[in-house]
Amino acid sequence: MRYFLVGFMGSGKTHWARQWSAAFGLKWYDLDEEIEKREKQTISQLFQTLGEEGFRKKEHEALCTLLHLDDFIMSCGGGTPCFYDNMQRMNRAGVTIYLQASPAELAQRLKLEKEARPLIRDVADEVLESFIAAKLNERHACYAQAMYHFQTRFLKNENFEKIHRRYAK
Ligand code: S3P
């Protein structure tokens, strides 16, 4: 089965994909890392050289290539479900899981990790929470299409285990 973790930056997608891939013997792909490997540039460099639109195209291409593989868990980028037909493709190819967190929780985490994230790097700490709230609002309709929704702060291995038991061959 293919599992896709979606959600805002800082919602724990990478952490949980790494954790669950190790616990359940699945291959792990981090979509941002895969794009960086393919393009030989960091995400920040890609935003600089291609702009967001160019980055989204590269993201879509990387996703489409990886969709042909099997038995993996993927941590997507925060914007992945909201561009092209990425969300429909992921829902068709496998199981999508939305990791939810409040703007306040996300802002607290992201304050410490703004540098590598071009969309928030220049947003002042004092307005980060309201920036996140507005972006989450914009993206809600995409994230809402995920098949399973979990509050990140209550997540446990068992949440994924139940899903995996249902879909594993
Ligand atoms: C983005 C999230 C980032 C990365 C890029 C854009 C977004 O991934 O893909 O900076 O649009 O929310 P993470 O969610 O892993 O930080």
Coordinates of N, CA and C and ligand atoms in Angstrom, one line a residue:
M1 N 0.8 -1.2 0.0 CA 0.0 0.0 0.0 C 0.9 1.3 0.0
R2 N 0.3 2.3 -0.5 CA 1.0 3.6 -0.5 C 0.3 4.5 0.5
Y3 N 1.1 5.1 1.4 CA 0.5 6.0 2.4 C 1.1 7.4 2.2
F4 N 0.2 8.4 2.3 CA 0.7 9.8 2.1 C 0.3 10.6 3.3
L5 N 1.3 11.2 3.9 CA 1.0 12.1 5.1 C 1.0 13.5 4.5
V6 N -0.1 14.2 4.8 CA -0.3 15.6 4.3 C -0.6 16.4 5.5
G7 N -0.4 17.7 5.3 CA -0.7 18.7 6.4 C 0.3 19.9 6.3
F8 N 0.0 20.9 7.2 CA 0.7 22.1 7.1 C 2.2 21.8 7.5
M9 N 3.1 22.8 7.1 CA 4.5 22.7 7.5 C 4.5 22.6 9.1
G10 N 5.3 21.8 9.6 CA 5.5 21.8 11.1 C 4.4 20.9 11.7
S11 N 3.6 20.2 10.9 CA 2.6 19.3 11.5 C 3.1 17.9 11.9
G12 N 4.3 17.6 11.6 CA 4.9 16.4 12.1 C 4.9 15.3 11.0
K13 N 4.7 15.7 9.7 CA 4.7 14.7 8.6 C 6.0 13.9 8.5
T14 N 7.1 14.6 8.6 CA 8.4 13.9 8.4 C 8.7 13.0 9.6
H15 N 8.4 13.6 10.8 CA 8.6 12.8 12.0 C 7.9 11.5 12.0
W16 N 6.6 11.6 11.7 CA 5.7 10.4 11.8 C 6.0 9.4 10.6
A17 N 6.3 9.9 9.5 CA 6.6 9.1 8.3 C 7.9 8.3 8.7
R18 N 8.9 8.9 9.3 CA 10.1 8.2 9.6 C 9.8 7.2 10.7
Q19 N 9.1 7.6 11.7 CA 8.7 6.7 12.8 C 7.9 5.5 12.3
W20 N 6.9 5.7 11.5 CA 6.0 4.6 11.1 C 6.7 3.7 10.0
S21 N 7.6 4.3 9.2 CA 8.3 3.5 8.2 C 9.2 2.5 9.0
A22 N 9.8 2.9 10.0 CA 10.7 2.0 10.8 C 9.9 1.0 11.6
A23 N 8.8 1.4 12.2 CA 8.0 0.5 13.0 C 7.2 -0.5 12.2
F24 N 6.9 -0.2 10.9 CA 6.1 -1.1 10.2 C 6.8 -1.6 8.9
G25 N 8.1 -1.4 8.8 CA 8.8 -2.0 7.7 C 8.4 -1.5 6.3
L26 N 8.1 -0.2 6.2 CA 7.8 0.4 4.9 C 8.9 1.3 4.5
K27 N 9.0 1.4 3.2 CA 10.0 2.4 2.6 C 9.5 3.8 2.9
W28 N 10.4 4.7 3.2 CA 10.0 6.1 3.5 C 10.5 7.0 2.4
Y29 N 9.6 7.8 1.8 CA 10.1 8.9 0.9 C 9.6 10.2 1.5
D30 N 10.6 11.2 1.5 CA 10.2 12.5 1.9 C 10.2 13.3 0.6
L31 N 9.0 13.8 0.2 CA 8.9 14.4 -1.1 C 9.9 15.6 -1.4
D32 N 10.0 16.4 -0.4 CA 11.0 17.5 -0.5 C 12.4 17.0 -0.8
E33 N 12.8 16.0 0.0 CA 14.1 15.4 -0.2 C 14.3 14.8 -1.6
E34 N 13.2 14.2 -2.1 CA 13.2 13.6 -3.4 C 13.4 14.6 -4.5
I35 N 12.7 15.8 -4.3 CA 12.8 16.9 -5.3 C 14.2 17.4 -5.3
E36 N 14.8 17.6 -4.1 CA 16.1 18.1 -3.9 C 17.1 17.2 -4.6
K37 N 16.9 15.9 -4.5 CA 17.8 14.9 -5.1 C 17.7 15.0 -6.6
R38 N 16.5 15.0 -7.1 CA 16.2 15.1 -8.6 C 16.8 16.3 -9.2
E39 N 16.6 17.5 -8.5 CA 16.9 18.8 -9.1 C 18.3 19.2 -8.7
K40 N 18.9 18.6 -7.8 CA 20.2 18.9 -7.2 C 20.3 20.4 -6.7
Q41 N 19.2 20.8 -6.1 CA 19.1 22.1 -5.5 C 18.2 22.0 -4.2
T42 N 18.4 22.9 -3.3 CA 17.6 22.8 -2.1 C 16.2 23.4 -2.5
I43 N 15.3 23.2 -1.6 CA 13.9 23.8 -1.8 C 14.0 25.3 -1.9
S44 N 14.8 25.9 -1.0 CA 15.0 27.4 -1.0 C 15.6 27.8 -2.4
Q45 N 16.6 27.1 -2.8 CA 17.2 27.5 -4.2 C 16.2 27.4 -5.3
L46 N 15.3 26.3 -5.2 CA 14.3 26.1 -6.3 C 13.3 27.2 -6.3
F47 N 12.9 27.7 -5.1 CA 12.0 28.8 -5.0 C 12.6 30.1 -5.6
Q48 N 14.0 30.2 -5.3 CA 14.7 31.4 -5.8 C 14.8 31.4 -7.3
T49 N 15.2 30.2 -7.8 CA 15.5 30.1 -9.3 C 14.2 30.0 -10.1
L50 N 13.2 29.3 -9.6 CA 12.1 29.0 -10.5 C 10.8 29.7 -10.0
G51 N 10.8 30.3 -8.8 CA 9.6 30.9 -8.3 C 8.7 29.7 -7.7
E52 N 7.7 30.1 -7.0 CA 6.8 29.1 -6.5 C 6.2 28.2 -7.6
E53 N 5.8 28.9 -8.7 CA 5.1 28.1 -9.7 C 6.0 27.0 -10.3
G54 N 7.3 27.4 -10.5 CA 8.3 26.4 -11.0 C 8.5 25.3 -10.0
F55 N 8.6 25.6 -8.7 CA 8.7 24.6 -7.7 C 7.6 23.6 -7.7
R56 N 6.3 24.2 -7.8 CA 5.1 23.3 -7.8 C 5.1 22.3 -9.0
K57 N 5.7 22.7 -10.1 CA 5.8 21.9 -11.2 C 6.7 20.7 -10.9
K58 N 7.9 21.1 -10.4 CA 8.9 20.0 -10.0 C 8.3 19.1 -8.9
E59 N 7.5 19.6 -8.0 CA 6.9 18.8 -7.0 C 5.9 17.8 -7.6
H60 N 5.1 18.3 -8.5 CA 4.1 17.5 -9.2 C 4.8 16.4 -10.0
E61 N 5.9 16.7 -10.7 CA 6.6 15.7 -11.4 C 7.2 14.6 -10.5
A62 N 7.8 15.1 -9.4 CA 8.4 14.1 -8.5 C 7.3 13.2 -7.9
L63 N 6.2 13.8 -7.6 CA 5.1 13.0 -7.0 C 4.6 11.9 -8.0
C64 N 4.4 12.4 -9.3 CA 3.9 11.5 -10.3 C 4.9 10.3 -10.5
T65 N 6.2 10.6 -10.4 CA 7.1 9.5 -10.6 C 7.1 8.5 -9.5
L66 N 7.0 9.0 -8.3 CA 7.0 8.1 -7.1 C 5.7 7.3 -6.9
L67 N 4.6 7.9 -7.5 CA 3.3 7.2 -7.4 C 3.3 5.8 -8.0
H68 N 4.3 5.6 -8.9 CA 4.4 4.3 -9.6 C 5.0 3.2 -8.7
L69 N 5.7 3.6 -7.6 CA 6.3 2.6 -6.7 C 5.2 2.0 -5.8
D70 N 5.6 1.1 -5.0 CA 4.6 0.5 -4.1 C 5.1 0.3 -2.7
D71 N 4.2 0.1 -1.8 CA 4.6 -0.1 -0.4 C 5.5 0.9 0.2
F72 N 5.0 2.1 0.4 CA 5.8 3.1 1.0 C 5.0 4.1 1.8
I73 N 5.7 4.9 2.6 CA 5.0 6.0 3.3 C 5.7 7.2 2.9
M74 N 4.9 8.2 2.5 CA 5.6 9.5 2.0 C 5.2 10.6 2.9
S75 N 6.2 11.4 3.3 CA 5.9 12.7 3.9 C 5.9 13.7 2.8
C76 N 4.7 14.3 2.5 CA 4.5 15.3 1.5 C 5.0 16.7 2.0
G77 N 5.1 17.6 1.0 CA 5.3 19.0 1.4 C 4.0 19.6 1.9
G78 N 4.0 20.7 2.6 CA 2.8 21.3 3.1 C 1.8 21.7 2.0
G79 N 2.3 22.1 0.9 CA 1.5 22.6 -0.2 C 1.1 21.5 -1.2
T80 N 1.7 20.3 -1.1 CA 1.6 19.3 -2.2 C 0.1 19.0 -2.5
P81 N -0.8 18.9 -1.5 CA -2.2 18.5 -1.9 C -3.0 19.6 -2.6
C82 N -2.4 20.8 -2.6 CA -3.2 22.0 -3.1 C -2.8 22.5 -4.5
F83 N -2.0 21.7 -5.2 CA -1.6 22.1 -6.5 C -1.8 21.0 -7.5
Y84 N -2.0 21.3 -8.8 CA -2.3 20.4 -9.8 C -3.5 19.5 -9.3
D85 N -3.4 18.2 -9.8 CA -4.4 17.3 -9.2 C -3.8 16.3 -8.3
N86 N -2.8 16.8 -7.5 CA -2.0 16.0 -6.6 C -2.8 15.2 -5.6
M87 N -3.8 15.9 -5.1 CA -4.6 15.2 -4.0 C -5.4 14.1 -4.6
Q88 N -6.0 14.3 -5.7 CA -6.8 13.3 -6.3 C -5.9 12.1 -6.7
R89 N -4.8 12.4 -7.2 CA -3.8 11.3 -7.6 C -3.4 10.5 -6.4
M90 N -3.2 11.2 -5.3 CA -2.8 10.5 -4.1 C -3.9 9.6 -3.5
N91 N -5.1 10.2 -3.6 CA -6.3 9.4 -3.1 C -6.6 8.2 -4.0
R92 N -6.2 8.3 -5.3 CA -6.4 7.2 -6.2 C -5.4 6.1 -6.0
A93 N -4.1 6.6 -5.7 CA -3.0 5.7 -5.6 C -2.9 5.0 -4.3
G94 N -3.5 5.6 -3.2 CA -3.3 4.9 -1.9 C -4.1 5.6 -0.8
V95 N -3.6 5.7 0.4 CA -4.3 6.1 1.6 C -3.7 7.5 2.0
T96 N -4.5 8.5 2.1 CA -4.0 9.8 2.5 C -4.4 10.1 4.0
I97 N -3.4 10.6 4.7 CA -3.6 10.9 6.2 C -3.3 12.3 6.5
Y98 N -4.2 13.1 7.0 CA -4.0 14.5 7.3 C -3.6 14.7 8.8
L99 N -2.5 15.2 9.0 CA -2.0 15.5 10.4 C -2.4 17.0 10.7
Q100 N -3.3 17.1 11.6 CA -3.9 18.5 11.9 C -3.2 19.1 13.1
A101 N -3.0 20.4 13.1 CA -2.5 21.1 14.3 C -3.1 22.5 14.2
S102 N -3.2 23.2 15.4 CA -3.7 24.5 15.4 C -2.7 25.5 15.0
P103 N -3.1 26.7 14.5 CA -2.1 27.7 14.1 C -1.1 28.0 15.3
A104 N -1.6 28.0 16.5 CA -0.8 28.3 17.7 C 0.3 27.3 17.8
E105 N -0.1 26.0 17.7 CA 0.9 24.9 17.8 C 2.0 25.0 16.7
L106 N 1.4 25.2 15.5 CA 2.3 25.3 14.3 C 3.3 26.4 14.4
A107 N 2.8 27.6 14.8 CA 3.6 28.8 14.9 C 4.7 28.5 15.9
Q108 N 4.4 27.9 17.0 CA 5.4 27.6 18.1 C 6.5 26.8 17.5
R109 N 6.2 25.7 16.7 CA 7.2 24.8 16.2 C 8.0 25.5 15.1
L110 N 7.2 26.3 14.2 CA 7.9 26.8 13.0 C 8.8 28.0 13.3
K111 N 8.5 28.7 14.4 CA 9.4 29.8 14.8 C 10.9 29.4 14.8
L112 N 11.1 28.1 15.2 CA 12.5 27.6 15.3 C 13.0 27.0 14.0
E113 N 12.1 26.9 13.0 CA 12.5 26.2 11.8 C 12.1 27.0 10.5
K114 N 12.2 28.3 10.6 CA 11.8 29.1 9.5 C 12.7 29.1 8.3
E115 N 14.0 29.0 8.6 CA 15.1 29.3 7.6 C 14.9 28.5 6.3
A116 N 14.7 27.2 6.4 CA 14.7 26.4 5.2 C 13.3 26.4 4.5
R117 N 12.4 27.3 5.0 CA 11.1 27.3 4.4 C 10.7 28.6 3.8
P118 N 10.9 28.7 2.5 CA 10.8 30.0 1.8 C 9.5 30.7 2.0
L119 N 8.4 30.0 2.3 CA 7.1 30.6 2.4 C 7.0 31.4 3.7
I120 N 7.7 31.0 4.7 CA 7.6 31.7 6.0 C 8.9 32.4 6.5
R121 N 10.0 32.2 5.7 CA 11.3 32.7 6.2 C 11.2 34.2 6.6
D122 N 10.5 35.0 5.8 CA 10.5 36.4 6.0 C 9.3 36.9 6.8
V123 N 8.5 36.0 7.3 CA 7.3 36.4 8.1 C 7.8 36.6 9.6
A124 N 7.5 37.7 10.1 CA 8.0 38.0 11.5 C 7.3 37.1 12.5
D125 N 8.0 36.8 13.6 CA 7.5 35.9 14.6 C 6.2 36.3 15.1
E126 N 6.0 37.7 15.3 CA 4.8 38.2 15.9 C 3.5 38.0 15.0
V127 N 3.7 37.8 13.7 CA 2.6 37.7 12.8 C 2.5 36.3 12.2
L128 N 3.4 35.4 12.7 CA 3.5 34.1 12.1 C 2.2 33.3 12.3
E129 N 1.6 33.4 13.5 CA 0.4 32.6 13.8 C -0.8 33.1 12.9
S130 N -0.9 34.4 12.7 CA -2.0 34.8 11.9 C -1.8 34.5 10.4
F131 N -0.5 34.5 10.0 CA -0.1 34.1 8.7 C -0.5 32.6 8.4
I132 N -0.2 31.8 9.4 CA -0.5 30.4 9.3 C -2.0 30.1 9.3
A133 N -2.7 30.9 10.2 CA -4.2 30.7 10.2 C -4.8 31.0 8.9
A134 N -4.3 32.1 8.2 CA -4.9 32.5 6.9 C -4.6 31.4 5.8
K135 N -3.3 30.9 5.9 CA -2.9 29.9 4.9 C -3.6 28.6 5.1
L136 N -3.8 28.2 6.4 CA -4.6 27.0 6.7 C -6.0 27.1 6.2
N137 N -6.6 28.3 6.3 CA -7.9 28.5 5.8 C -8.0 28.3 4.3
E138 N -7.0 28.9 3.6 CA -6.9 28.7 2.2 C -6.8 27.2 1.8
R139 N -6.0 26.5 2.6 CA -5.7 25.1 2.2 C -6.7 24.1 2.7
H140 N -7.6 24.5 3.6 CA -8.4 23.6 4.3 C -9.1 22.6 3.3
A141 N -9.7 23.1 2.2 CA -10.5 22.3 1.3 C -9.6 21.2 0.7
C142 N -8.3 21.4 0.6 CA -7.5 20.4 0.0 C -7.2 19.3 1.1
Y143 N -6.7 19.8 2.2 CA -6.4 18.8 3.3 C -7.6 18.0 3.7
A144 N -8.8 18.6 3.6 CA -10.0 17.9 4.0 C -10.3 16.7 3.2
Q145 N -9.7 16.7 2.0 CA -10.0 15.5 1.1 C -9.2 14.3 1.5
A146 N -8.4 14.4 2.5 CA -7.6 13.2 3.0 C -8.6 12.2 3.6
M147 N -8.2 10.9 3.5 CA -9.2 9.9 4.0 C -9.2 9.7 5.5
Y148 N -8.1 10.0 6.1 CA -8.1 10.0 7.6 C -7.5 11.3 8.1
H149 N -8.1 11.7 9.2 CA -7.6 13.0 9.9 C -7.2 12.7 11.3
F150 N -6.1 13.2 11.7 CA -5.6 13.0 13.1 C -5.1 14.3 13.7
Q151 N -5.4 14.6 14.9 CA -4.7 15.7 15.6 C -3.3 15.3 16.0
T152 N -2.3 16.0 15.5 CA -0.9 15.6 15.7 C -0.6 15.4 17.1
R153 N -1.1 16.2 18.0 CA -0.6 16.1 19.4 C -1.1 14.9 20.1
F154 N -2.1 14.2 19.5 CA -2.6 12.9 20.2 C -2.1 11.7 19.4
L155 N -1.3 11.9 18.4 CA -0.9 10.7 17.6 C -0.1 9.7 18.3
K156 N -0.3 8.4 17.9 CA 0.5 7.3 18.4 C 0.7 6.3 17.3
N157 N 1.7 5.4 17.5 CA 1.9 4.4 16.5 C 0.6 3.6 16.2
E158 N -0.2 3.4 17.2 CA -1.4 2.6 17.0 C -2.4 3.2 16.0
N159 N -2.4 4.5 15.9 CA -3.3 5.1 14.9 C -3.0 4.6 13.5
F160 N -1.7 4.6 13.2 CA -1.3 4.1 11.9 C -1.4 2.6 11.8
E161 N -1.1 1.9 12.9 CA -1.2 0.4 12.9 C -2.6 0.0 12.5
K162 N -3.6 0.6 13.0 CA -5.0 0.2 12.7 C -5.3 0.4 11.2
I163 N -4.8 1.5 10.6 CA -5.0 1.8 9.2 C -4.2 0.7 8.4
H164 N -3.0 0.5 8.8 CA -2.1 -0.4 8.0 C -2.7 -1.8 8.0
R165 N -3.2 -2.2 9.1 CA -3.8 -3.6 9.2 C -4.9 -3.7 8.2
R166 N -5.7 -2.6 8.1 CA -6.8 -2.7 7.2 C -6.4 -2.8 5.7
Y167 N -5.2 -2.2 5.3 CA -4.9 -2.2 3.9 C -3.7 -3.1 3.5
A168 N -2.9 -3.6 4.5 CA -1.8 -4.4 4.2 C -2.2 -5.7 3.6
K169 N -1.5 -6.1 2.6 CA -1.9 -7.4 1.9 C -1.6 -8.6 2.8
Ligands
S3P1 C1 5.7 24.1 1.6 C2 6.1 23.2 2.6 C3 7.5 22.7 2.6 C4 8.1 22.7 1.2 C5 8.0 24.1 0.6 C6 6.6 24.6 0.5 C7 4.3 24.6 1.7 O1 7.4 21.3 3.1 O2 7.5 21.8 0.4 O3 8.8 24.9 1.5 O4 3.8 25.2 0.6 O5 3.6 24.5 2.7 P1 7.2 20.9 4.7 O6 5.7 20.9 4.9 O7 7.8 19.6 4.8 O8 7.9 22.0 5.5

